[in-house]
């Protein structure tokens, strides 16, 4: 069985991927909440963004994850809607401006590749949430995997220093397991790189 704490791959450093349009829509409530649950980065995202982190919500719908932002507890840059939602198959939601460091990884977490052992990975990363119950019985849809890969390809064309694609479980292995054992990491990686 796949181990989400192993989920990581690197983007080719010499890539010349043209910026691609992303089928995204701004989630108004999340966007409005972002100032209260995200921080300023130390520098522009073009310089600081070195990683993109894949999460799953452990919930049934976008609204549940957005309510966490509205409560000021955590945040993320995009969310891929669940199978039962109207936006599924159509677009992802942009939930926090990329210029802000969303609060998607615990502050004390560190990773040698991403921030040279320093903490506060949020400053040097972007975060994607994917709606999934995380109960072992809720498969991700093909569209959700494609949509997450599209976001990664979109940011890969935009941020030259972006080098690492990692799971939340990889960054916080004692406390987090997302995006979970059901996430088809190999398939996702192939979609991003091919
Ligand atoms: Zn997570």
JSON list of C-alpha atoms and ligand atoms in Angstrom, two decimals:
[
{"chain": "A", "resi": 1, "resn": "UNK", "atom": "CA", "xyz": [0.00, 0.00, 0.00]},
{"chain": "A", "resi": 2, "resn": "UNK", "atom": "CA", "xyz": [1.17, 3.49, -0.80]},
{"chain": "A", "resi": 3, "resn": "UNK", "atom": "CA", "xyz": [2.72, 5.43, 2.04]},
{"chain": "A", "resi": 4, "resn": "UNK", "atom": "CA", "xyz": [1.77, 9.12, 1.87]},
{"chain": "A", "resi": 5, "resn": "UNK", "atom": "CA", "xyz": [4.85, 10.08, 3.89]},
{"chain": "A", "resi": 6, "resn": "UNK", "atom": "CA", "xyz": [6.87, 9.06, 0.79]},
{"chain": "A", "resi": 7, "resn": "UNK", "atom": "CA", "xyz": [4.91, 11.26, -1.61]},
{"chain": "A", "resi": 8, "resn": "UNK", "atom": "CA", "xyz": [7.40, 13.65, -3.18]},
{"chain": "A", "resi": 9, "resn": "UNK", "atom": "CA", "xyz": [8.83, 14.39, -6.60]},
{"chain": "A", "resi": 10, "resn": "UNK", "atom": "CA", "xyz": [10.84, 17.17, -8.11]},
{"chain": "A", "resi": 11, "resn": "UNK", "atom": "CA", "xyz": [10.13, 19.35, -11.13]},
{"chain": "A", "resi": 12, "resn": "UNK", "atom": "CA", "xyz": [12.82, 19.55, -13.81]},
{"chain": "A", "resi": 13, "resn": "UNK", "atom": "CA", "xyz": [14.93, 22.64, -13.07]},
{"chain": "A", "resi": 14, "resn": "UNK", "atom": "CA", "xyz": [15.55, 23.39, -16.74]},
{"chain": "A", "resi": 15, "resn": "UNK", "atom": "CA", "xyz": [11.89, 23.28, -17.70]},
{"chain": "A", "resi": 16, "resn": "UNK", "atom": "CA", "xyz": [10.54, 25.87, -20.06]},
{"chain": "A", "resi": 17, "resn": "UNK", "atom": "CA", "xyz": [6.88, 25.37, -19.44]},
{"chain": "A", "resi": 18, "resn": "UNK", "atom": "CA", "xyz": [4.86, 28.25, -20.78]},
{"chain": "A", "resi": 19, "resn": "UNK", "atom": "CA", "xyz": [2.34, 29.64, -18.31]},
{"chain": "A", "resi": 20, "resn": "UNK", "atom": "CA", "xyz": [-0.93, 27.80, -18.91]},
{"chain": "A", "resi": 21, "resn": "UNK", "atom": "CA", "xyz": [-4.39, 29.10, -18.13]},
{"chain": "A", "resi": 22, "resn": "UNK", "atom": "CA", "xyz": [-6.01, 27.44, -15.14]},
{"chain": "A", "resi": 23, "resn": "UNK", "atom": "CA", "xyz": [-9.74, 26.73, -14.93]},
{"chain": "A", "resi": 24, "resn": "UNK", "atom": "CA", "xyz": [-10.11, 28.50, -11.60]},
{"chain": "A", "resi": 25, "resn": "UNK", "atom": "CA", "xyz": [-12.68, 30.77, -10.04]},
{"chain": "A", "resi": 26, "resn": "UNK", "atom": "CA", "xyz": [-12.20, 32.92, -7.01]},
{"chain": "A", "resi": 27, "resn": "UNK", "atom": "CA", "xyz": [-14.15, 31.62, -4.04]},
{"chain": "A", "resi": 28, "resn": "UNK", "atom": "CA", "xyz": [-15.48, 34.91, -2.71]},
{"chain": "A", "resi": 29, "resn": "UNK", "atom": "CA", "xyz": [-15.95, 33.87, 0.92]},
{"chain": "A", "resi": 30, "resn": "UNK", "atom": "CA", "xyz": [-12.53, 32.24, 1.14]},
{"chain": "A", "resi": 31, "resn": "UNK", "atom": "CA", "xyz": [-10.83, 35.15, -0.61]},
{"chain": "A", "resi": 32, "resn": "UNK", "atom": "CA", "xyz": [-12.46, 37.58, 1.81]},
{"chain": "A", "resi": 33, "resn": "UNK", "atom": "CA", "xyz": [-11.29, 35.49, 4.76]},
{"chain": "A", "resi": 34, "resn": "UNK", "atom": "CA", "xyz": [-7.70, 35.09, 3.51]},
{"chain": "A", "resi": 35, "resn": "UNK", "atom": "CA", "xyz": [-6.31, 38.24, 5.10]},
{"chain": "A", "resi": 36, "resn": "UNK", "atom": "CA", "xyz": [-7.23, 36.87, 8.52]},
{"chain": "A", "resi": 37, "resn": "UNK", "atom": "CA", "xyz": [-5.70, 33.44, 8.03]},
{"chain": "A", "resi": 38, "resn": "UNK", "atom": "CA", "xyz": [-2.57, 33.96, 5.90]},
{"chain": "A", "resi": 39, "resn": "UNK", "atom": "CA", "xyz": [0.68, 35.89, 6.32]},
{"chain": "A", "resi": 40, "resn": "UNK", "atom": "CA", "xyz": [2.86, 38.12, 4.22]},
{"chain": "A", "resi": 41, "resn": "UNK", "atom": "CA", "xyz": [5.74, 36.29, 2.55]},
{"chain": "A", "resi": 42, "resn": "UNK", "atom": "CA", "xyz": [9.28, 37.48, 3.19]},
{"chain": "A", "resi": 43, "resn": "UNK", "atom": "CA", "xyz": [9.65, 38.33, -0.50]},
{"chain": "A", "resi": 44, "resn": "UNK", "atom": "CA", "xyz": [7.69, 38.07, -3.74]},
{"chain": "A", "resi": 45, "resn": "UNK", "atom": "CA", "xyz": [6.37, 34.58, -4.50]},
{"chain": "A", "resi": 46, "resn": "UNK", "atom": "CA", "xyz": [8.48, 34.50, -7.69]},
{"chain": "A", "resi": 47, "resn": "UNK", "atom": "CA", "xyz": [11.51, 34.36, -5.42]},
{"chain": "A", "resi": 48, "resn": "UNK", "atom": "CA", "xyz": [10.21, 32.42, -2.44]},
{"chain": "A", "resi": 49, "resn": "UNK", "atom": "CA", "xyz": [7.97, 29.67, -3.76]},
{"chain": "A", "resi": 50, "resn": "UNK", "atom": "CA", "xyz": [9.98, 26.43, -3.75]},
{"chain": "A", "resi": 51, "resn": "UNK", "atom": "CA", "xyz": [7.31, 23.81, -3.08]},
{"chain": "A", "resi": 52, "resn": "UNK", "atom": "CA", "xyz": [3.68, 22.96, -3.59]},
{"chain": "A", "resi": 53, "resn": "UNK", "atom": "CA", "xyz": [1.94, 20.83, -1.00]},
{"chain": "A", "resi": 54, "resn": "UNK", "atom": "CA", "xyz": [-0.88, 18.38, -1.69]},
{"chain": "A", "resi": 55, "resn": "UNK", "atom": "CA", "xyz": [-3.55, 18.04, 0.99]},
{"chain": "A", "resi": 56, "resn": "UNK", "atom": "CA", "xyz": [-6.92, 16.34, 1.29]},
{"chain": "A", "resi": 57, "resn": "UNK", "atom": "CA", "xyz": [-9.66, 17.85, 3.39]},
{"chain": "A", "resi": 58, "resn": "UNK", "atom": "CA", "xyz": [-10.97, 14.90, 5.43]},
{"chain": "A", "resi": 59, "resn": "UNK", "atom": "CA", "xyz": [-14.42, 16.30, 4.71]},
{"chain": "A", "resi": 60, "resn": "UNK", "atom": "CA", "xyz": [-17.21, 16.01, 2.19]},
{"chain": "A", "resi": 61, "resn": "UNK", "atom": "CA", "xyz": [-17.36, 19.46, 0.63]},
{"chain": "A", "resi": 62, "resn": "UNK", "atom": "CA", "xyz": [-15.56, 22.68, -0.20]},
{"chain": "A", "resi": 63, "resn": "UNK", "atom": "CA", "xyz": [-17.74, 24.59, 2.27]},
{"chain": "A", "resi": 64, "resn": "UNK", "atom": "CA", "xyz": [-16.34, 22.69, 5.24]},
{"chain": "A", "resi": 65, "resn": "UNK", "atom": "CA", "xyz": [-12.76, 23.55, 4.34]},
{"chain": "A", "resi": 66, "resn": "UNK", "atom": "CA", "xyz": [-13.66, 27.18, 3.64]},
{"chain": "A", "resi": 67, "resn": "UNK", "atom": "CA", "xyz": [-15.32, 27.44, 7.05]},
{"chain": "A", "resi": 68, "resn": "UNK", "atom": "CA", "xyz": [-11.92, 26.68, 8.60]},
{"chain": "A", "resi": 69, "resn": "UNK", "atom": "CA", "xyz": [-10.56, 29.72, 6.75]},
{"chain": "A", "resi": 70, "resn": "UNK", "atom": "CA", "xyz": [-13.51, 31.83, 7.88]},
{"chain": "A", "resi": 71, "resn": "UNK", "atom": "CA", "xyz": [-12.76, 30.80, 11.45]},
{"chain": "A", "resi": 72, "resn": "UNK", "atom": "CA", "xyz": [-9.18, 32.07, 10.95]},
{"chain": "A", "resi": 73, "resn": "UNK", "atom": "CA", "xyz": [-7.56, 28.72, 11.75]},
{"chain": "A", "resi": 74, "resn": "UNK", "atom": "CA", "xyz": [-5.91, 27.63, 8.50]},
{"chain": "A", "resi": 75, "resn": "UNK", "atom": "CA", "xyz": [-5.83, 28.41, 4.80]},
{"chain": "A", "resi": 76, "resn": "UNK", "atom": "CA", "xyz": [-4.75, 27.10, 1.40]},
{"chain": "A", "resi": 77, "resn": "UNK", "atom": "CA", "xyz": [-4.42, 28.56, -2.10]},
{"chain": "A", "resi": 78, "resn": "UNK", "atom": "CA", "xyz": [-6.74, 26.30, -4.08]},
{"chain": "A", "resi": 79, "resn": "UNK", "atom": "CA", "xyz": [-9.34, 23.68, -3.43]},
{"chain": "A", "resi": 80, "resn": "UNK", "atom": "CA", "xyz": [-10.37, 20.94, -5.85]},
{"chain": "A", "resi": 81, "resn": "UNK", "atom": "CA", "xyz": [-14.10, 20.35, -5.33]},
{"chain": "A", "resi": 82, "resn": "UNK", "atom": "CA", "xyz": [-15.60, 16.98, -4.45]},
{"chain": "A", "resi": 83, "resn": "UNK", "atom": "CA", "xyz": [-17.52, 14.64, -6.72]},
{"chain": "A", "resi": 84, "resn": "UNK", "atom": "CA", "xyz": [-20.94, 15.79, -5.50]},
{"chain": "A", "resi": 85, "resn": "UNK", "atom": "CA", "xyz": [-20.29, 19.48, -6.03]},
{"chain": "A", "resi": 86, "resn": "UNK", "atom": "CA", "xyz": [-21.45, 21.63, -8.94]},
{"chain": "A", "resi": 87, "resn": "UNK", "atom": "CA", "xyz": [-17.94, 22.86, -9.72]},
{"chain": "A", "resi": 88, "resn": "UNK", "atom": "CA", "xyz": [-16.61, 19.28, -10.01]},
{"chain": "A", "resi": 89, "resn": "UNK", "atom": "CA", "xyz": [-15.47, 18.65, -13.56]},
{"chain": "A", "resi": 90, "resn": "UNK", "atom": "CA", "xyz": [-15.64, 22.37, -14.32]},
{"chain": "A", "resi": 91, "resn": "UNK", "atom": "CA", "xyz": [-13.20, 24.43, -12.27]},
{"chain": "A", "resi": 92, "resn": "UNK", "atom": "CA", "xyz": [-11.14, 24.61, -9.10]},
{"chain": "A", "resi": 93, "resn": "UNK", "atom": "CA", "xyz": [-11.56, 27.34, -6.52]},
{"chain": "A", "resi": 94, "resn": "UNK", "atom": "CA", "xyz": [-8.83, 29.89, -5.82]},
{"chain": "A", "resi": 95, "resn": "UNK", "atom": "CA", "xyz": [-9.11, 30.55, -2.11]},
{"chain": "A", "resi": 96, "resn": "UNK", "atom": "CA", "xyz": [-6.09, 32.68, -1.12]},
{"chain": "A", "resi": 97, "resn": "UNK", "atom": "CA", "xyz": [-3.90, 35.07, -3.14]},
{"chain": "A", "resi": 98, "resn": "UNK", "atom": "CA", "xyz": [-0.59, 33.46, -4.10]},
{"chain": "A", "resi": 99, "resn": "UNK", "atom": "CA", "xyz": [1.29, 36.51, -2.81]},
{"chain": "A", "resi": 100, "resn": "UNK", "atom": "CA", "xyz": [0.24, 35.48, 0.73]},
{"chain": "A", "resi": 101, "resn": "UNK", "atom": "CA", "xyz": [1.70, 32.56, 2.67]},
{"chain": "A", "resi": 102, "resn": "UNK", "atom": "CA", "xyz": [-1.32, 30.40, 3.49]},
{"chain": "A", "resi": 103, "resn": "UNK", "atom": "CA", "xyz": [-1.36, 28.54, 6.79]},
{"chain": "A", "resi": 104, "resn": "UNK", "atom": "CA", "xyz": [-1.43, 24.98, 5.49]},
{"chain": "A", "resi": 105, "resn": "UNK", "atom": "CA", "xyz": [1.56, 23.34, 7.20]},
{"chain": "A", "resi": 106, "resn": "UNK", "atom": "CA", "xyz": [2.36, 23.45, 10.93]},
{"chain": "A", "resi": 107, "resn": "UNK", "atom": "CA", "xyz": [4.87, 26.19, 11.63]},
{"chain": "A", "resi": 108, "resn": "UNK", "atom": "CA", "xyz": [7.47, 23.93, 13.24]},
{"chain": "A", "resi": 109, "resn": "UNK", "atom": "CA", "xyz": [7.64, 21.56, 10.26]},
{"chain": "A", "resi": 110, "resn": "UNK", "atom": "CA", "xyz": [10.80, 21.57, 8.22]},
{"chain": "A", "resi": 111, "resn": "UNK", "atom": "CA", "xyz": [12.19, 19.90, 5.13]},
{"chain": "A", "resi": 112, "resn": "UNK", "atom": "CA", "xyz": [15.84, 19.93, 4.04]},
{"chain": "A", "resi": 113, "resn": "UNK", "atom": "CA", "xyz": [15.01, 20.34, 0.33]},
{"chain": "A", "resi": 114, "resn": "UNK", "atom": "CA", "xyz": [12.52, 23.13, 0.74]},
{"chain": "A", "resi": 115, "resn": "UNK", "atom": "CA", "xyz": [13.76, 25.51, 3.36]},
{"chain": "A", "resi": 116, "resn": "UNK", "atom": "CA", "xyz": [17.20, 24.16, 4.30]},
{"chain": "A", "resi": 117, "resn": "UNK", "atom": "CA", "xyz": [16.01, 22.87, 7.64]},
{"chain": "A", "resi": 118, "resn": "UNK", "atom": "CA", "xyz": [14.39, 26.10, 8.70]},
{"chain": "A", "resi": 119, "resn": "UNK", "atom": "CA", "xyz": [10.79, 26.08, 9.81]},
{"chain": "A", "resi": 120, "resn": "UNK", "atom": "CA", "xyz": [7.81, 28.00, 8.49]},
{"chain": "A", "resi": 121, "resn": "UNK", "atom": "CA", "xyz": [7.43, 26.14, 5.22]},
{"chain": "A", "resi": 122, "resn": "UNK", "atom": "CA", "xyz": [4.35, 28.18, 4.48]},
{"chain": "A", "resi": 123, "resn": "UNK", "atom": "CA", "xyz": [6.48, 31.12, 3.44]},
{"chain": "A", "resi": 124, "resn": "UNK", "atom": "CA", "xyz": [8.12, 29.10, 0.69]},
{"chain": "A", "resi": 125, "resn": "UNK", "atom": "CA", "xyz": [5.16, 27.06, -0.51]},
{"chain": "A", "resi": 126, "resn": "UNK", "atom": "CA", "xyz": [1.70, 26.97, -2.01]},
{"chain": "A", "resi": 127, "resn": "UNK", "atom": "CA", "xyz": [-1.03, 24.62, -0.81]},
{"chain": "A", "resi": 128, "resn": "UNK", "atom": "CA", "xyz": [-3.73, 22.67, -2.64]},
{"chain": "A", "resi": 129, "resn": "UNK", "atom": "CA", "xyz": [-6.64, 21.03, -0.81]},
{"chain": "A", "resi": 130, "resn": "UNK", "atom": "CA", "xyz": [-8.58, 18.24, -2.49]},
{"chain": "A", "resi": 131, "resn": "UNK", "atom": "CA", "xyz": [-12.02, 17.42, -1.16]},
{"chain": "A", "resi": 132, "resn": "UNK", "atom": "CA", "xyz": [-11.96, 13.81, 0.04]},
{"chain": "A", "resi": 133, "resn": "UNK", "atom": "CA", "xyz": [-13.37, 12.17, 3.15]},
{"chain": "A", "resi": 134, "resn": "UNK", "atom": "CA", "xyz": [-10.06, 10.42, 3.91]},
{"chain": "A", "resi": 135, "resn": "UNK", "atom": "CA", "xyz": [-11.93, 7.46, 5.35]},
{"chain": "A", "resi": 136, "resn": "UNK", "atom": "CA", "xyz": [-10.38, 4.83, 3.09]},
{"chain": "A", "resi": 137, "resn": "UNK", "atom": "CA", "xyz": [-13.66, 4.40, 1.20]},
{"chain": "A", "resi": 138, "resn": "UNK", "atom": "CA", "xyz": [-13.85, 7.61, -0.82]},
{"chain": "A", "resi": 139, "resn": "UNK", "atom": "CA", "xyz": [-11.85, 7.34, -4.05]},
{"chain": "A", "resi": 140, "resn": "UNK", "atom": "CA", "xyz": [-10.54, 10.49, -5.68]},
{"chain": "A", "resi": 141, "resn": "UNK", "atom": "CA", "xyz": [-12.12, 11.10, -9.08]},
{"chain": "A", "resi": 142, "resn": "UNK", "atom": "CA", "xyz": [-9.99, 11.14, -12.23]},
{"chain": "A", "resi": 143, "resn": "UNK", "atom": "CA", "xyz": [-10.95, 14.79, -12.69]},
{"chain": "A", "resi": 144, "resn": "UNK", "atom": "CA", "xyz": [-9.71, 15.67, -9.20]},
{"chain": "A", "resi": 145, "resn": "UNK", "atom": "CA", "xyz": [-6.29, 14.21, -9.98]},
{"chain": "A", "resi": 146, "resn": "UNK", "atom": "CA", "xyz": [-6.18, 16.01, -13.35]},
{"chain": "A", "resi": 147, "resn": "UNK", "atom": "CA", "xyz": [-7.28, 19.26, -11.74]},
{"chain": "A", "resi": 148, "resn": "UNK", "atom": "CA", "xyz": [-4.56, 19.02, -9.07]},
{"chain": "A", "resi": 149, "resn": "UNK", "atom": "CA", "xyz": [-1.98, 18.25, -11.80]},
{"chain": "A", "resi": 150, "resn": "UNK", "atom": "CA", "xyz": [-3.23, 21.27, -13.77]},
{"chain": "A", "resi": 151, "resn": "UNK", "atom": "CA", "xyz": [-2.63, 23.53, -10.77]},
{"chain": "A", "resi": 152, "resn": "UNK", "atom": "CA", "xyz": [0.91, 22.17, -10.39]},
{"chain": "A", "resi": 153, "resn": "UNK", "atom": "CA", "xyz": [1.63, 22.71, -14.09]},
{"chain": "A", "resi": 154, "resn": "UNK", "atom": "CA", "xyz": [0.17, 26.21, -13.86]},
{"chain": "A", "resi": 155, "resn": "UNK", "atom": "CA", "xyz": [2.42, 27.19, -10.95]},
{"chain": "A", "resi": 156, "resn": "UNK", "atom": "CA", "xyz": [5.43, 25.38, -12.45]},
{"chain": "A", "resi": 157, "resn": "UNK", "atom": "CA", "xyz": [5.21, 27.70, -15.45]},
{"chain": "A", "resi": 158, "resn": "UNK", "atom": "CA", "xyz": [4.88, 30.71, -13.21]},
{"chain": "A", "resi": 159, "resn": "UNK", "atom": "CA", "xyz": [7.42, 30.22, -10.41]},
{"chain": "A", "resi": 160, "resn": "UNK", "atom": "CA", "xyz": [10.97, 29.48, -11.62]},
{"chain": "A", "resi": 161, "resn": "UNK", "atom": "CA", "xyz": [12.21, 28.43, -8.17]},
{"chain": "A", "resi": 162, "resn": "UNK", "atom": "CA", "xyz": [9.42, 25.94, -7.62]},
{"chain": "A", "resi": 163, "resn": "UNK", "atom": "CA", "xyz": [11.21, 22.60, -7.37]},
{"chain": "A", "resi": 164, "resn": "UNK", "atom": "CA", "xyz": [9.31, 20.22, -5.10]},
{"chain": "A", "resi": 165, "resn": "UNK", "atom": "CA", "xyz": [5.86, 18.64, -5.08]},
{"chain": "A", "resi": 166, "resn": "UNK", "atom": "CA", "xyz": [5.15, 17.03, -1.71]},
{"chain": "A", "resi": 167, "resn": "UNK", "atom": "CA", "xyz": [2.33, 15.62, 0.39]},
{"chain": "A", "resi": 168, "resn": "UNK", "atom": "CA", "xyz": [1.34, 17.13, 3.71]},
{"chain": "A", "resi": 169, "resn": "UNK", "atom": "CA", "xyz": [2.11, 13.73, 5.26]},
{"chain": "A", "resi": 170, "resn": "UNK", "atom": "CA", "xyz": [5.69, 14.00, 4.03]},
{"chain": "A", "resi": 171, "resn": "UNK", "atom": "CA", "xyz": [6.14, 17.31, 5.84]},
{"chain": "A", "resi": 172, "resn": "UNK", "atom": "CA", "xyz": [4.33, 16.39, 9.05]},
{"chain": "A", "resi": 173, "resn": "UNK", "atom": "CA", "xyz": [4.58, 12.58, 9.21]},
{"chain": "A", "resi": 174, "resn": "UNK", "atom": "CA", "xyz": [3.77, 12.18, 12.90]},
{"chain": "A", "resi": 175, "resn": "UNK", "atom": "CA", "xyz": [0.50, 14.12, 12.70]},
{"chain": "A", "resi": 176, "resn": "UNK", "atom": "CA", "xyz": [-0.78, 14.06, 9.12]},
{"chain": "A", "resi": 177, "resn": "UNK", "atom": "CA", "xyz": [-1.55, 11.36, 6.56]},
{"chain": "A", "resi": 178, "resn": "UNK", "atom": "CA", "xyz": [-3.07, 13.47, 3.77]},
{"chain": "A", "resi": 179, "resn": "UNK", "atom": "CA", "xyz": [-3.71, 13.16, 0.92]},
{"chain": "A", "resi": 180, "resn": "UNK", "atom": "CA", "xyz": [-3.97, 9.53, 2.11]},
{"chain": "A", "resi": 181, "resn": "UNK", "atom": "CA", "xyz": [-3.30, 6.02, 0.89]},
{"chain": "A", "resi": 182, "resn": "UNK", "atom": "CA", "xyz": [-6.00, 6.25, -1.79]},
{"chain": "A", "resi": 183, "resn": "UNK", "atom": "CA", "xyz": [-4.35, 9.15, -3.58]},
{"chain": "A", "resi": 184, "resn": "UNK", "atom": "CA", "xyz": [-2.78, 7.84, -6.84]},
{"chain": "A", "resi": 185, "resn": "UNK", "atom": "CA", "xyz": [0.55, 9.61, -6.46]},
{"chain": "A", "resi": 186, "resn": "UNK", "atom": "CA", "xyz": [2.34, 7.83, -9.33]},
{"chain": "A", "resi": 187, "resn": "UNK", "atom": "CA", "xyz": [-0.47, 8.66, -11.75]},
{"chain": "A", "resi": 188, "resn": "UNK", "atom": "CA", "xyz": [-0.55, 12.26, -10.53]},
{"chain": "A", "resi": 189, "resn": "UNK", "atom": "CA", "xyz": [3.23, 12.59, -10.92]},
{"chain": "A", "resi": 190, "resn": "UNK", "atom": "CA", "xyz": [3.03, 11.25, -14.49]},
{"chain": "A", "resi": 191, "resn": "UNK", "atom": "CA", "xyz": [0.28, 13.76, -15.33]},
{"chain": "A", "resi": 192, "resn": "UNK", "atom": "CA", "xyz": [2.39, 16.64, -14.06]},
{"chain": "A", "resi": 193, "resn": "UNK", "atom": "CA", "xyz": [5.60, 15.59, -15.78]},
{"chain": "A", "resi": 194, "resn": "UNK", "atom": "CA", "xyz": [4.30, 14.30, -19.12]},
{"chain": "B", "resi": 1, "resn": "LIG", "atom": "ZN1", "xyz": [-3.10, 18.76, 5.00]}
]
